[in-house]
Tab-separated table of C-alpha atoms and ligand atoms in Angstrom:
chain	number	residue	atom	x	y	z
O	1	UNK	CA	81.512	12.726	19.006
O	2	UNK	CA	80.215	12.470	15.277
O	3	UNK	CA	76.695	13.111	14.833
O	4	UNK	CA	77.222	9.678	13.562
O	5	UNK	CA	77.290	8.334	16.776
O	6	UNK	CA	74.684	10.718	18.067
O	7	UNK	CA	72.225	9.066	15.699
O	8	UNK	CA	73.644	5.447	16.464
O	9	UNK	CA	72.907	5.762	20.477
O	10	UNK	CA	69.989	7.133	19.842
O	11	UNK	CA	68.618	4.565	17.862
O	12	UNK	CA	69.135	2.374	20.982
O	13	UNK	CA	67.473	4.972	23.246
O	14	UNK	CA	64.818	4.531	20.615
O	15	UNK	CA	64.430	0.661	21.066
O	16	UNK	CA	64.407	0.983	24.680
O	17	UNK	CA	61.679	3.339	24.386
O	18	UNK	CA	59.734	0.967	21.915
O	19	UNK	CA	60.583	-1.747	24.305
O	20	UNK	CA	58.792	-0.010	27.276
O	21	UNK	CA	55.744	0.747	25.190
O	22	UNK	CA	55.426	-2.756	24.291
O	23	UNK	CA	55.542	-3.513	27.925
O	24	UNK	CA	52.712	-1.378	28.831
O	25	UNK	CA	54.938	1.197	29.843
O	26	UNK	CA	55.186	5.055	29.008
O	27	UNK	CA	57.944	5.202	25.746
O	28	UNK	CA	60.981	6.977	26.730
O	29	UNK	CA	64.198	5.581	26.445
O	30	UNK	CA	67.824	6.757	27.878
O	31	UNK	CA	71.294	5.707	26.896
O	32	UNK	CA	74.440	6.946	28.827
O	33	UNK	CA	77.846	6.988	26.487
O	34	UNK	CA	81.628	7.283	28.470
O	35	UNK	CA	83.714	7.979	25.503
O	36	UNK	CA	82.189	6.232	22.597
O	37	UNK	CA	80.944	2.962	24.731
O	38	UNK	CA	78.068	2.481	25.967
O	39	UNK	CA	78.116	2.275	30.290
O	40	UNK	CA	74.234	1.669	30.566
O	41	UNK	CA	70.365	1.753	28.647
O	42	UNK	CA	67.174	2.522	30.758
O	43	UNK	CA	63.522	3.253	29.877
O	44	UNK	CA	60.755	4.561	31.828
O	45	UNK	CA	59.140	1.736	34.208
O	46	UNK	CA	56.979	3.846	36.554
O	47	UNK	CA	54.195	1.631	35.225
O	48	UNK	CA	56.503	-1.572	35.330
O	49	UNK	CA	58.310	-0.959	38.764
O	50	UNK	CA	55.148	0.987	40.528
O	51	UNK	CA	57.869	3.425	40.261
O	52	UNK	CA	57.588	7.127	41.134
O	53	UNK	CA	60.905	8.312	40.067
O	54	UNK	CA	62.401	5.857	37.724
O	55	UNK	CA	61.918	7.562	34.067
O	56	UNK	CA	64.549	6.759	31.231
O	57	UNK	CA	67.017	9.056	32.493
O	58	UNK	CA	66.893	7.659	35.786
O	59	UNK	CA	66.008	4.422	35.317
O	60	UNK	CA	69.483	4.252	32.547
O	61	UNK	CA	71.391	6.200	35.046
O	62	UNK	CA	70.515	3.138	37.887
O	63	UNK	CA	71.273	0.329	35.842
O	64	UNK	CA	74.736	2.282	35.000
O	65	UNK	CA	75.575	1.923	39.083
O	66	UNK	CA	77.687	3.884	41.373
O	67	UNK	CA	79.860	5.613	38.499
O	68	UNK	CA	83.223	7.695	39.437
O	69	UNK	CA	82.739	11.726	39.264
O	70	UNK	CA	84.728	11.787	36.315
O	71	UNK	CA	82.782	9.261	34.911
O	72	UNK	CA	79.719	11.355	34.635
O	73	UNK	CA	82.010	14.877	33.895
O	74	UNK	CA	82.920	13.007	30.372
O	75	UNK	CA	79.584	11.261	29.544
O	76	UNK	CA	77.003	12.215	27.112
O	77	UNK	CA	73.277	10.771	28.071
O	78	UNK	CA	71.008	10.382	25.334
O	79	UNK	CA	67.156	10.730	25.577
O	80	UNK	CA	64.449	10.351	23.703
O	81	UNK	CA	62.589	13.164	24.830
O	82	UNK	CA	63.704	16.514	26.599
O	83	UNK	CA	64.106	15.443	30.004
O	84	UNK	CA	61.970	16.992	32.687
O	85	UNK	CA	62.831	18.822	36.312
O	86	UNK	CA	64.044	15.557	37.557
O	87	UNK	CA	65.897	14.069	35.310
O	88	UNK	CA	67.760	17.412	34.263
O	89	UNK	CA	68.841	18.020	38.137
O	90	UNK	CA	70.310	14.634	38.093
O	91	UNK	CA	72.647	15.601	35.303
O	92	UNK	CA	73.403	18.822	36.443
O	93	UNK	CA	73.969	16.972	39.909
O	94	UNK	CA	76.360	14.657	38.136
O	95	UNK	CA	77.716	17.347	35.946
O	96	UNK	CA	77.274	15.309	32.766
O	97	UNK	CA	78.418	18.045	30.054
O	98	UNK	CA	76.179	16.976	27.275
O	99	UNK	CA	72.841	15.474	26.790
O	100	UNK	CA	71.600	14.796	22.929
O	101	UNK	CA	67.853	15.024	22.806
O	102	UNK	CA	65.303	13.327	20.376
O	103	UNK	CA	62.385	15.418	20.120
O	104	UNK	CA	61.867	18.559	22.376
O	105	UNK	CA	57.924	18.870	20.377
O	106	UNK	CA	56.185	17.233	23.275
O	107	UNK	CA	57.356	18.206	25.960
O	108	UNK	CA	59.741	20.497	27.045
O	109	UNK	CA	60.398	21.888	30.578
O	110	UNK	CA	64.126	22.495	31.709
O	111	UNK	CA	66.148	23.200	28.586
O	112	UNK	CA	67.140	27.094	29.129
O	113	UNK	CA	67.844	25.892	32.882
O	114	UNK	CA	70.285	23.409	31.884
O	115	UNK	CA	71.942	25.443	29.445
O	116	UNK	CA	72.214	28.150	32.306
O	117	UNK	CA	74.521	25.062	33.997
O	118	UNK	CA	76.946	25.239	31.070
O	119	UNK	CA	75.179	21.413	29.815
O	120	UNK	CA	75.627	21.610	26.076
O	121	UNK	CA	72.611	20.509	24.437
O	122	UNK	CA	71.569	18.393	20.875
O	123	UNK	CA	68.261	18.692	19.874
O	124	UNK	CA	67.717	15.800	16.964
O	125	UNK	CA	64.058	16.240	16.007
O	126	UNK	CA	63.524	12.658	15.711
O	127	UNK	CA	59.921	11.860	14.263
O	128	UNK	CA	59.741	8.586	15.304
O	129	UNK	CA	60.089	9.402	18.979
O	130	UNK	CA	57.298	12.101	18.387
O	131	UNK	CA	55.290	9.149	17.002
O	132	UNK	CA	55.712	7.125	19.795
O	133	UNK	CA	54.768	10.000	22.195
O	134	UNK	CA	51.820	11.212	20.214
O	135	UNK	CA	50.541	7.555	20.166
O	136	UNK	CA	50.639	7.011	24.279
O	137	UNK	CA	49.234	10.767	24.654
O	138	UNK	CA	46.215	9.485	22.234
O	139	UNK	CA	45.592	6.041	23.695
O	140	UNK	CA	46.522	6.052	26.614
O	141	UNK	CA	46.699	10.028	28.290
O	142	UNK	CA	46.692	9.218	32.132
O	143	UNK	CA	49.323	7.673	31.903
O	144	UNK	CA	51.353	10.941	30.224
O	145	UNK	CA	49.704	13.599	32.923
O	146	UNK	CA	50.888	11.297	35.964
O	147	UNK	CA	54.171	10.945	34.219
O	148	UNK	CA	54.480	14.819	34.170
O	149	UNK	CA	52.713	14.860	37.584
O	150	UNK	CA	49.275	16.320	36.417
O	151	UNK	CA	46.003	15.056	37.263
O	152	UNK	CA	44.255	13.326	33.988
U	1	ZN	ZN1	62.403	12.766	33.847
């Protein structure tokens, strides 16, 4: 996988996460990749679904469906943002090898433990999901500490 494509799926994990926002939503945004195509897109809707566990990892890896084992063994899941406790166990759960990353600058929580599962990870500094997380931490912050289960 070209870093190329790495920038090309996350550019729709980016408009998924731009999508949410614009729903009144928190902005993260998931894309899971089987060899090149694309098997799903999600985006946080706890706010949307009165959700408490569908975030963009989850939420993309739901709207993918019941997948095969080897499915998920040869998949790379884009995010937007460095996926928390949850969202990590479900890949290492799934044993999805590789998960590219947009910005680990606002919040980062389970990195070192996924690497400890052999999950190879691509951190691509992307400003504009910063921007989108730094705007929803500004204008609207209970909605970022429930996310992360904290108490605004
Ligand atoms: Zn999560």
């Amino acid at each position: 996988m070209s870093s190329d494509d790495d920038a090309r799926f996350m550019e729709l994990a980016l408009q998924q996460a731009q999508i949410g926002w614009d729903e009144g939503g928190i902005p993260i945004g998931a894309v899971l990749v089987h060899r090149g195509e694309v098997l799903a897109v999600g985006r946080n809707r706890r706010v949307q679904l009165g959700s408490a566990i569908r975030h963009g990892e989850t939420d993309c890896l739901e709207n993918a469906g019941r997948l095969p084992a080897s499915v998920y063994r040869s998949s790379v899941l884009y995010t937007t943002l460095s996926p928390c406790y949850m969202c990590a166990g479900t890949a290492v759960l799934y044993e999805i090898p590789r998960i590219v990353i947009g910005e680990n600058s606002t919040f980062s929580t389970s990195e070192d433990w996924l690497r400890s599962h052999g999950i190879e990870l691509t951190v691509l500094d992307d400003q504009r999901c910063v921007e989108l997380m730094q705007r929803m931490i500004t204008e609207r912050p209970e909605l970022w500490a429930e996310d992360i289960g904290e108490e605004a």
